[in-house]
Tab-separated table of C-alpha atoms in Angstrom:
chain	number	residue	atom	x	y	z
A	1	UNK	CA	273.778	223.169	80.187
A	2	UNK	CA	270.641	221.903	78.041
A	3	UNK	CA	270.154	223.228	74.687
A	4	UNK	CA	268.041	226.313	74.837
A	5	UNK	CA	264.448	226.316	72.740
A	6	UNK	CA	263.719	229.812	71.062
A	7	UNK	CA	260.469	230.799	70.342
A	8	UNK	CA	259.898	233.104	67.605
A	9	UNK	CA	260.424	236.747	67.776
A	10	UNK	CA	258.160	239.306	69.051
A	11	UNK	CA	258.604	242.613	67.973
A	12	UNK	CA	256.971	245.392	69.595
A	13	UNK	CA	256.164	248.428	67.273
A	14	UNK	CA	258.941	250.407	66.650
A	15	UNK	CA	261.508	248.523	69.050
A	16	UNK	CA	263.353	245.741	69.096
A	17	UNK	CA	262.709	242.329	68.421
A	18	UNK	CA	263.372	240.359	71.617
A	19	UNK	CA	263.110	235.919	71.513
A	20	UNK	CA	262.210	234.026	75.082
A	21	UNK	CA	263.550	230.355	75.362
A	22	UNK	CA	263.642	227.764	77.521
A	23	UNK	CA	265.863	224.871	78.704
A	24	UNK	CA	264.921	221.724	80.233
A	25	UNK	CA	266.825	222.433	83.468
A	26	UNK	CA	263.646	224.861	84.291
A	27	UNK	CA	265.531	227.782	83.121
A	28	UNK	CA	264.407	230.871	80.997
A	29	UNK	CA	265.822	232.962	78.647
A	30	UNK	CA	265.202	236.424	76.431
A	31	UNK	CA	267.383	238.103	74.144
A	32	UNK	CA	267.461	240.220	71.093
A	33	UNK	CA	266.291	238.576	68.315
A	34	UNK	CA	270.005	237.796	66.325
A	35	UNK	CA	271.713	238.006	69.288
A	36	UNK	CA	270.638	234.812	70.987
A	37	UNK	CA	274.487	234.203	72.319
A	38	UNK	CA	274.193	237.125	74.358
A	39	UNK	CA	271.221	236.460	76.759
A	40	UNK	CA	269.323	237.111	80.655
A	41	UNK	CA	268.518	233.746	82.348
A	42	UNK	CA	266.602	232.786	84.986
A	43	UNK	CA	263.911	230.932	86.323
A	44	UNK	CA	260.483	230.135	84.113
A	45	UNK	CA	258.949	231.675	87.087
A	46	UNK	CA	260.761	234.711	86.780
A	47	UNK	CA	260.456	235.396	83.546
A	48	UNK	CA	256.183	234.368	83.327
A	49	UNK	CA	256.243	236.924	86.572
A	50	UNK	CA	258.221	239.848	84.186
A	51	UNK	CA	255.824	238.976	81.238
A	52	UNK	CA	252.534	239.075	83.383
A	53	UNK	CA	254.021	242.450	83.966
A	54	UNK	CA	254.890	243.678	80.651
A	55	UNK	CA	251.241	242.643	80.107
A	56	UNK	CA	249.535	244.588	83.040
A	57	UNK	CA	251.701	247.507	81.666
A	58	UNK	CA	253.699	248.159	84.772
A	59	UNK	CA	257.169	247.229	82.451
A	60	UNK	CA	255.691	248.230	78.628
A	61	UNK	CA	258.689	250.453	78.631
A	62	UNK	CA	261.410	247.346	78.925
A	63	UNK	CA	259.715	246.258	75.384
């Protein structure tokens, strides 16, 4: 397995901070921000598809 790249936290208001990564295998990764040992994976596609989402608010509760 690659090494994984975090980006920097976002933090929603009120909520948890949560930290997306990527490998360069193509994979994707979020976690809790402090917790990056413990995270979902899957495909970049995956995860741009959950954050388009988040974005059109049909997830804002996940965050």
């Amino acid at each position: 397995m690659s090494d994984i790249s975090w980006e920097a936290p976002f933090c929603a208001e009120a909520s948890s901070c949560f930290r997306i990564g990527t490998d360069d295998d193509g994979n994707a990764y979020i976690a809790v921000a402090g917790q990056e040992d413990n995270y979902l994976t899957d495909s970049r596609e995956a995860l741009r598809t959950m954050i388009r989402d988040i974005k059109a608010g049909k997830a804002d509760h996940l965050l």
